[in-house]
Every structure is written in structure tokens, then in C-alpha cells.
Amino acid sequence: MGIDLSIIWFTIIVFSTLMYIVMDGFDLGIGLLFPFNKDAVERDMMVNTVAPVWDGNETWLVLGGAALYGAFPLAYAVITDALAIPLTIMLIGLIFRGVAFEFRFKATEGHRAFWDKSFIAGSVIATFSQGIVVGAFINGFPVEGRTFAGGAMDWLTPFTVFCGFGLVIAYALLGCTWLIMKTDHALHRKMSALVKPLVILLLLAIAVLSAWTPLQHSAIATRWFTLPNLFYFLPVPVLVVAAAWGLLRSVKRHAHYSPFLLTLALVFLGFTGLGISIWPNIIPPGISIWQAASPPQSQGFMLVGGLLIIPVILVYTFWSYYVFRGKISPDEGYH
């Protein structure tokens, strides 16, 4: 049996996407949490926790997009056509957030408020757009031949809008627990107080999406609720509840690291649920990874480069987080 290059590239894309969601998720989450903290010194501390690493986090988004373009060109063509508007809005939000991130430290006191608001707006726009993209992906795309056959606004539905709100909550929780891990004293206590309402809101969002998705898509309902699949996939919701309970318990006992790790577990479980729902389709509801794949020669050629560049990305990512490990103090300047 030969090597299935399509599965290898699908795994690389899934890994890149998950790394992006986790890493850019908590620094977007910091922008989402800005409205809950008006203290200028603490806002600087919040930003300083990610200042050395935030731009490198988006490397994973670039890697995932490039891999999709090369390994599954049909999926890239359909998805970028169907989701051109929310993807463009997302990129505008990321650019605006990045500019505000840098400019707020260089602005005079009179202009600092403007860049703080821009930082919040960019974070909200980018996160909400990503949630809409996820919701539209679950809904699927009509395809005729090798082209998208839907309308320019098919992505805008009540379901996708709710997914947008759900991702805002998830990223806010990621940012909150990241700050619990990276800060002390008053800011640590403020973030700890926000965890419980965010966990409750996230669990409610997960419950609504878990009911809404199978009701809207019979194939997903069949995947989850027919036997023996029900027994195979039952650990996913059970682990979600267990991770949420453990997260609340860890915050109650004033833990520093476990809240963030348990939030990562919640994100991973949500991502796993999405994967179970759509596998093996890369263009839901009916085009599989093999149908959308580029020729094996192209995938093999790309894999040589991927096996060289991915370890480099992993090493410099690990090293940057290692160098800037530990707590942030109020007197630290912008890195």
C-alpha cells in the first residue's frame, strides 16, 4: 500500500489551522477583553504578554492557506470564491489590529484611546469573520463541475452569525486564561473573575451549535447519532463537560497554568467535533479530500518543501515562547 499524500496534506492543513486558532486565538482574545479593563497600565501589560510572539502566530494561517492552494486546488478555488467577502473582511481586521497593536505604543496620550479602540475593533472583526467562515464551511457549498455555484451572500445566515458570536466567546476565554498564566496580582484576579461567565457562555454556545448543526444537516445527524457511531463519539461531549468543570475548579483554586491548558483542551475538542462532522469532505457536503486533490506529483514535490519548512517554524515558535516565558511585570516596556 502506497503513501496517501492527500491524507498527509489534509493532516498538515488541520494541524496548521489548529495551531493558528490556538496561537492567534489568545492574542485576538486580548483585544476582545480590552473593553473589560480600562486601566492603561494593565492594558499595556495585556498587550506585552503577546508583543514578542503575536506576528509569528499568523505564520500558521499562511502555511495552511498555501497548503490548501497547492494540495487541494479545487477546495481553495471554491472556498475563496464562496467566502471572498468574509475572508477579505477578516484580513482587513487582522491588518487593522496589527497596525493598532504597534501604533498604540508610539501614540501620544491624546491619540492612545483611538488606537485602543482600533485594536478592539480589529480583534472583533477578525474573530467574528473567522466564526462566519467556520459556520459557512459547516453549511457547505454548492458546486457544479469545478466551480462554486452559489451566490455571493450565501455565507450570511443566522447559523453563521451565531458561529461568529461563538468564536468571539472562545477566543475571549483563550485570551483570559492566557493572561491568568502570564500576569499576577490585580490583573490576574480580574481575568480570573471573567472565566466563569465566559465558560458558561461558551458551553451554551456549544450546546446550541451541537443541536442546531444536526437539525440543519441530516448527514451530520446520521454521523453522530446512529449506532455504533454514537458510542464511538460520546467521549467528545463528555470530555467537553469534564474540561469545563476542571477549568472552573482550577480558577477557583487560583491555579496559573492549568486554566489555559484546559481551555486549549476545549478548543481541541471543538475542533475534533467539527472534524468528525465533515470527514472526509474538504468541500462539504459532498467533495472529499481525494476528489479535490492535486496530482500526486504536485503533492509529493510540495511535501519535500513542507518537511523542510515545518520543523523550522516549529523550532522558532518554541524558541520564541521559551525565551519570553514567565510572568509580565508592570514596569516592562514594549518588546
Tab-separated table of N, CA and C in Angstrom, residues 79-185:
chain	number	residue	atom	x	y	z
A	79	ILE	N	-13.673	27.592	-1.969
A	79	ILE	CA	-13.782	28.275	-0.677
A	79	ILE	C	-13.495	29.765	-0.810
A	80	THR	N	-12.456	30.124	-1.548
A	80	THR	CA	-12.140	31.550	-1.699
A	80	THR	C	-13.195	32.282	-2.520
A	81	ASP	N	-13.838	31.574	-3.440
A	81	ASP	CA	-14.921	32.186	-4.216
A	81	ASP	C	-16.159	32.359	-3.347
A	82	ALA	N	-16.532	31.295	-2.643
A	82	ALA	CA	-17.748	31.337	-1.821
A	82	ALA	C	-17.619	32.293	-0.642
A	83	LEU	N	-16.404	32.408	-0.089
A	83	LEU	CA	-16.205	33.181	1.138
A	83	LEU	C	-15.327	34.400	0.917
A	84	ALA	N	-15.338	34.934	-0.303
A	84	ALA	CA	-14.477	36.079	-0.620
A	84	ALA	C	-14.746	37.264	0.307
A	85	ILE	N	-16.009	37.543	0.583
A	85	ILE	CA	-16.340	38.721	1.396
A	85	ILE	C	-15.903	38.550	2.849
A	86	PRO	N	-16.312	37.453	3.561
A	86	PRO	CA	-15.866	37.343	4.957
A	86	PRO	C	-14.357	37.161	5.099
A	87	LEU	N	-13.704	36.485	4.136
A	87	LEU	CA	-12.248	36.341	4.211
A	87	LEU	C	-11.545	37.691	4.032
A	88	THR	N	-12.064	38.516	3.124
A	88	THR	CA	-11.492	39.848	2.935
A	88	THR	C	-11.692	40.713	4.177
A	89	ILE	N	-12.885	40.646	4.745
A	89	ILE	CA	-13.158	41.403	5.980
A	89	ILE	C	-12.237	40.925	7.101
A	90	MET	N	-12.024	39.608	7.181
A	90	MET	CA	-11.121	39.059	8.196
A	90	MET	C	-9.709	39.619	8.035
A	91	LEU	N	-9.208	39.636	6.796
A	91	LEU	CA	-7.858	40.149	6.556
A	91	LEU	C	-7.756	41.634	6.886
A	92	ILE	N	-8.805	42.394	6.569
A	92	ILE	CA	-8.815	43.814	6.933
A	92	ILE	C	-8.757	43.971	8.453
A	93	GLY	N	-9.525	43.147	9.164
A	93	GLY	CA	-9.493	43.182	10.621
A	93	GLY	C	-8.125	42.837	11.174
A	94	LEU	N	-7.468	41.811	10.609
A	94	LEU	CA	-6.133	41.430	11.073
A	94	LEU	C	-5.115	42.540	10.812
A	95	ILE	N	-5.212	43.167	9.641
A	95	ILE	CA	-4.293	44.268	9.320
A	95	ILE	C	-4.521	45.445	10.270
A	96	PHE	N	-5.783	45.803	10.466
A	96	PHE	CA	-6.120	46.925	11.341
A	96	PHE	C	-5.671	46.639	12.762
A	97	ARG	N	-5.880	45.397	13.219
A	97	ARG	CA	-5.445	45.010	14.567
A	97	ARG	C	-3.928	45.120	14.691
A	98	GLY	N	-3.195	44.651	13.653
A	98	GLY	CA	-1.744	44.711	13.693
A	98	GLY	C	-1.206	46.130	13.716
A	99	VAL	N	-1.789	47.000	12.906
A	99	VAL	CA	-1.361	48.396	12.882
A	99	VAL	C	-1.633	49.055	14.236
A	100	ALA	N	-2.826	48.819	14.772
A	100	ALA	CA	-3.180	49.400	16.069
A	100	ALA	C	-2.271	48.868	17.173
A	101	PHE	N	-1.902	47.590	17.076
A	101	PHE	CA	-1.021	46.965	18.064
A	101	PHE	C	0.284	47.746	18.176
A	102	GLU	N	0.880	48.080	17.039
A	102	GLU	CA	2.157	48.793	17.038
A	102	GLU	C	1.988	50.282	17.366
A	103	PHE	N	0.956	50.902	16.794
A	103	PHE	CA	0.814	52.354	16.919
A	103	PHE	C	0.399	52.800	18.311
A	104	ARG	N	-0.313	51.947	19.049
A	104	ARG	CA	-0.779	52.384	20.363
A	104	ARG	C	0.387	52.656	21.320
A	105	PHE	N	1.519	51.993	21.108
A	105	PHE	CA	2.671	52.228	21.971
A	105	PHE	C	3.446	53.477	21.567
A	106	LYS	N	3.284	53.905	20.324
A	106	LYS	CA	4.022	55.068	19.831
A	106	LYS	C	3.177	56.342	19.852
A	107	ALA	N	1.872	56.202	20.080
A	107	ALA	CA	0.968	57.352	20.023
A	107	ALA	C	1.113	58.235	21.266
A	108	THR	N	0.778	59.490	21.110
A	108	THR	CA	0.699	60.382	22.263
A	108	THR	C	-0.525	60.002	23.098
A	109	GLU	N	-0.582	60.508	24.318
A	109	GLU	CA	-1.695	60.166	25.201
A	109	GLU	C	-3.030	60.555	24.582
A	110	GLY	N	-3.041	61.657	23.816
A	110	GLY	CA	-4.288	62.100	23.204
A	110	GLY	C	-4.803	61.154	22.133
A	111	HIS	N	-3.874	60.416	21.498
A	111	HIS	CA	-4.272	59.503	20.432
A	111	HIS	C	-4.334	58.043	20.872
A	112	ARG	N	-3.902	57.746	22.100
A	112	ARG	CA	-3.871	56.354	22.570
A	112	ARG	C	-5.267	55.725	22.563
A	113	ALA	N	-6.282	56.499	22.953
A	113	ALA	CA	-7.640	55.955	23.013
A	113	ALA	C	-8.123	55.498	21.632
A	114	PHE	N	-7.755	56.266	20.591
A	114	PHE	CA	-8.160	55.888	19.234
A	114	PHE	C	-7.567	54.539	18.845
A	115	TRP	N	-6.287	54.350	19.138
A	115	TRP	CA	-5.643	53.093	18.752
A	115	TRP	C	-6.106	51.936	19.619
A	116	ASP	N	-6.472	52.206	20.873
A	116	ASP	CA	-7.067	51.156	21.699
A	116	ASP	C	-8.395	50.692	21.102
A	117	LYS	N	-9.225	51.648	20.690
A	117	LYS	CA	-10.500	51.291	20.063
A	117	LYS	C	-10.274	50.551	18.740
A	118	SER	N	-9.244	50.959	18.002
A	118	SER	CA	-8.922	50.274	16.748
A	118	SER	C	-8.474	48.846	17.010
A	119	PHE	N	-7.702	48.661	18.070
A	119	PHE	CA	-7.248	47.325	18.455
A	119	PHE	C	-8.441	46.434	18.797
A	120	ILE	N	-9.395	47.001	19.533
A	120	ILE	CA	-10.615	46.248	19.863
A	120	ILE	C	-11.398	45.919	18.604
A	121	ALA	N	-11.607	46.928	17.744
A	121	ALA	CA	-12.407	46.731	16.535
A	121	ALA	C	-11.770	45.698	15.608
A	122	GLY	N	-10.441	45.786	15.408
A	122	GLY	CA	-9.771	44.824	14.549
A	122	GLY	C	-9.883	43.412	15.074
A	123	SER	N	-9.761	43.254	16.393
A	123	SER	CA	-9.870	41.927	17.009
A	123	SER	C	-11.274	41.355	16.856
A	124	VAL	N	-12.289	42.192	17.077
A	124	VAL	CA	-13.678	41.738	16.951
A	124	VAL	C	-13.989	41.359	15.503
A	125	ILE	N	-13.601	42.217	14.566
A	125	ILE	CA	-13.901	41.972	13.156
A	125	ILE	C	-13.229	40.689	12.671
A	126	ALA	N	-11.939	40.514	13.000
A	126	ALA	CA	-11.216	39.321	12.552
A	126	ALA	C	-11.811	38.056	13.163
A	127	THR	N	-12.107	38.091	14.453
A	127	THR	CA	-12.644	36.903	15.122
A	127	THR	C	-14.034	36.553	14.611
A	128	PHE	N	-14.903	37.543	14.535
A	128	PHE	CA	-16.275	37.300	14.089
A	128	PHE	C	-16.281	36.772	12.651
A	129	SER	N	-15.422	37.312	11.795
A	129	SER	CA	-15.344	36.845	10.410
A	129	SER	C	-14.877	35.397	10.346
A	130	GLN	N	-13.910	35.048	11.186
A	130	GLN	CA	-13.455	33.657	11.220
A	130	GLN	C	-14.580	32.718	11.646
A	131	GLY	N	-15.384	33.148	12.613
A	131	GLY	CA	-16.523	32.326	13.026
A	131	GLY	C	-17.534	32.147	11.914
A	132	ILE	N	-17.777	33.210	11.146
A	132	ILE	CA	-18.684	33.114	9.999
A	132	ILE	C	-18.139	32.143	8.960
A	133	VAL	N	-16.824	32.178	8.734
A	133	VAL	CA	-16.199	31.248	7.781
A	133	VAL	C	-16.396	29.805	8.249
A	134	VAL	N	-16.207	29.547	9.529
A	134	VAL	CA	-16.407	28.193	10.063
A	134	VAL	C	-17.861	27.758	9.869
A	135	GLY	N	-18.811	28.640	10.203
A	135	GLY	CA	-20.216	28.303	10.036
A	135	GLY	C	-20.589	28.036	8.594
A	136	ALA	N	-20.074	28.864	7.673
A	136	ALA	CA	-20.343	28.661	6.250
A	136	ALA	C	-19.743	27.350	5.759
A	137	PHE	N	-18.574	27.000	6.284
A	137	PHE	CA	-17.925	25.740	5.910
A	137	PHE	C	-18.771	24.550	6.351
A	138	ILE	N	-19.350	24.623	7.547
A	138	ILE	CA	-20.223	23.543	8.019
A	138	ILE	C	-21.466	23.448	7.139
A	139	ASN	N	-22.026	24.590	6.750
A	139	ASN	CA	-23.211	24.597	5.884
A	139	ASN	C	-22.933	23.968	4.528
A	140	GLY	N	-21.703	24.093	4.047
A	140	GLY	CA	-21.343	23.507	2.765
A	140	GLY	C	-21.511	24.479	1.608
A	141	PHE	N	-21.034	24.042	0.442
A	141	PHE	CA	-21.011	24.894	-0.739
A	141	PHE	C	-21.559	24.135	-1.953
A	142	PRO	N	-22.495	24.735	-2.691
A	142	PRO	CA	-22.948	24.096	-3.937
A	142	PRO	C	-21.876	24.217	-5.019
A	143	VAL	N	-21.562	23.101	-5.652
A	143	VAL	CA	-20.506	23.077	-6.664
A	143	VAL	C	-21.047	22.423	-7.930
A	144	GLU	N	-20.809	23.061	-9.058
A	144	GLU	CA	-21.145	22.485	-10.356
A	144	GLU	C	-19.865	22.333	-11.155
A	145	GLY	N	-19.524	21.094	-11.480
A	145	GLY	CA	-18.253	20.852	-12.144
A	145	GLY	C	-17.121	21.125	-11.181
A	146	ARG	N	-16.371	22.185	-11.455
A	146	ARG	CA	-15.260	22.547	-10.585
A	146	ARG	C	-15.364	24.009	-10.127
A	147	THR	N	-16.583	24.536	-10.108
A	147	THR	CA	-16.755	25.935	-9.712
A	147	THR	C	-17.870	26.067	-8.682
A	148	PHE	N	-17.771	27.098	-7.864
A	148	PHE	CA	-18.797	27.413	-6.877
A	148	PHE	C	-20.056	27.882	-7.592
A	149	ALA	N	-21.198	27.287	-7.232
A	149	ALA	CA	-22.447	27.570	-7.943
A	149	ALA	C	-23.429	28.373	-7.103
A	150	GLY	N	-22.994	28.891	-5.958
A	150	GLY	CA	-23.891	29.637	-5.096
A	150	GLY	C	-23.811	31.130	-5.329
A	151	GLY	N	-24.444	31.883	-4.421
A	151	GLY	CA	-24.461	33.334	-4.526
A	151	GLY	C	-23.392	33.979	-3.667
A	152	ALA	N	-23.157	35.260	-3.893
A	152	ALA	CA	-22.100	35.983	-3.190
A	152	ALA	C	-22.379	36.147	-1.705
A	153	MET	N	-23.676	36.066	-1.308
A	153	MET	CA	-24.041	36.279	0.096
A	153	MET	C	-24.553	35.013	0.761
A	154	ASP	N	-24.303	33.851	0.182
A	154	ASP	CA	-24.771	32.594	0.780
A	154	ASP	C	-24.188	32.366	2.165
A	155	TRP	N	-23.034	32.946	2.426
A	155	TRP	CA	-22.357	32.747	3.711
A	155	TRP	C	-23.071	33.430	4.871
A	156	LEU	N	-23.950	34.366	4.591
A	156	LEU	CA	-24.602	35.138	5.650
A	156	LEU	C	-25.939	34.505	6.010
A	157	THR	N	-25.946	33.725	7.085
A	157	THR	CA	-27.154	33.069	7.581
A	157	THR	C	-27.195	33.211	9.104
A	158	PRO	N	-28.350	32.976	9.732
A	158	PRO	CA	-28.387	33.014	11.202
A	158	PRO	C	-27.396	32.050	11.840
A	159	PHE	N	-27.208	30.879	11.223
A	159	PHE	CA	-26.275	29.893	11.765
A	159	PHE	C	-24.845	30.420	11.761
A	160	THR	N	-24.410	31.016	10.626
A	160	THR	CA	-23.039	31.510	10.556
A	160	THR	C	-22.821	32.691	11.494
A	161	VAL	N	-23.834	33.537	11.638
A	161	VAL	CA	-23.716	34.670	12.570
A	161	VAL	C	-23.560	34.152	13.998
A	162	PHE	N	-24.311	33.119	14.356
A	162	PHE	CA	-24.182	32.545	15.704
A	162	PHE	C	-22.795	31.930	15.890
A	163	CYS	N	-22.272	31.284	14.842
A	163	CYS	CA	-20.906	30.750	14.914
A	163	CYS	C	-19.901	31.872	15.158
A	164	GLY	N	-20.143	33.043	14.544
A	164	GLY	CA	-19.276	34.192	14.770
A	164	GLY	C	-19.256	34.597	16.230
A	165	PHE	N	-20.442	34.678	16.836
A	165	PHE	CA	-20.515	35.022	18.262
A	165	PHE	C	-19.852	33.937	19.113
A	166	GLY	N	-20.053	32.672	18.734
A	166	GLY	CA	-19.451	31.577	19.486
A	166	GLY	C	-17.937	31.644	19.490
A	167	LEU	N	-17.340	31.986	18.343
A	167	LEU	CA	-15.881	32.067	18.286
A	167	LEU	C	-15.366	33.277	19.064
A	168	VAL	N	-16.115	34.355	19.082
A	168	VAL	CA	-15.733	35.513	19.909
A	168	VAL	C	-15.621	35.089	21.376
A	169	ILE	N	-16.578	34.310	21.847
A	169	ILE	CA	-16.542	33.829	23.235
A	169	ILE	C	-15.336	32.918	23.454
A	170	ALA	N	-15.094	31.996	22.513
A	170	ALA	CA	-13.979	31.052	22.656
A	170	ALA	C	-12.638	31.776	22.695
A	171	TYR	N	-12.435	32.736	21.795
A	171	TYR	CA	-11.174	33.483	21.779
A	171	TYR	C	-11.030	34.347	23.024
A	172	ALA	N	-12.119	34.918	23.506
A	172	ALA	CA	-12.054	35.709	24.734
A	172	ALA	C	-11.626	34.837	25.906
A	173	LEU	N	-12.141	33.604	25.960
A	173	LEU	CA	-11.733	32.686	27.029
A	173	LEU	C	-10.267	32.294	26.891
A	174	LEU	N	-9.814	32.072	25.657
A	174	LEU	CA	-8.397	31.784	25.437
A	174	LEU	C	-7.523	32.947	25.920
A	175	GLY	N	-7.899	34.175	25.542
A	175	GLY	CA	-7.139	35.338	25.978
A	175	GLY	C	-7.163	35.505	27.482
A	176	CYS	N	-8.308	35.233	28.084
A	176	CYS	CA	-8.470	35.387	29.538
A	176	CYS	C	-7.553	34.423	30.293
A	177	THR	N	-7.551	33.159	29.897
A	177	THR	CA	-6.725	32.176	30.604
A	177	THR	C	-5.243	32.362	30.283
A	178	TRP	N	-4.933	32.882	29.079
A	178	TRP	CA	-3.542	33.227	28.777
A	178	TRP	C	-3.040	34.305	29.745
A	179	LEU	N	-3.869	35.314	29.991
A	179	LEU	CA	-3.477	36.389	30.902
A	179	LEU	C	-3.386	35.896	32.342
A	180	ILE	N	-4.221	34.935	32.715
A	180	ILE	CA	-4.094	34.325	34.042
A	180	ILE	C	-2.723	33.674	34.184
A	181	MET	N	-2.260	33.051	33.118
A	181	MET	CA	-0.967	32.370	33.138
A	181	MET	C	0.200	33.354	33.138
A	182	LYS	N	0.019	34.513	32.494
A	182	LYS	CA	1.139	35.425	32.261
A	182	LYS	C	1.206	36.617	33.218
A	183	THR	N	0.200	36.810	34.065
A	183	THR	CA	0.181	38.003	34.916
A	183	THR	C	-0.045	37.635	36.379
A	184	ASP	N	0.143	38.629	37.240
A	184	ASP	CA	-0.046	38.457	38.683
A	184	ASP	C	-0.931	39.577	39.230
A	185	HIS	N	-1.270	39.416	40.495
A	185	HIS	CA	-1.913	40.462	41.281
A	185	HIS	C	-3.265	40.902	40.703
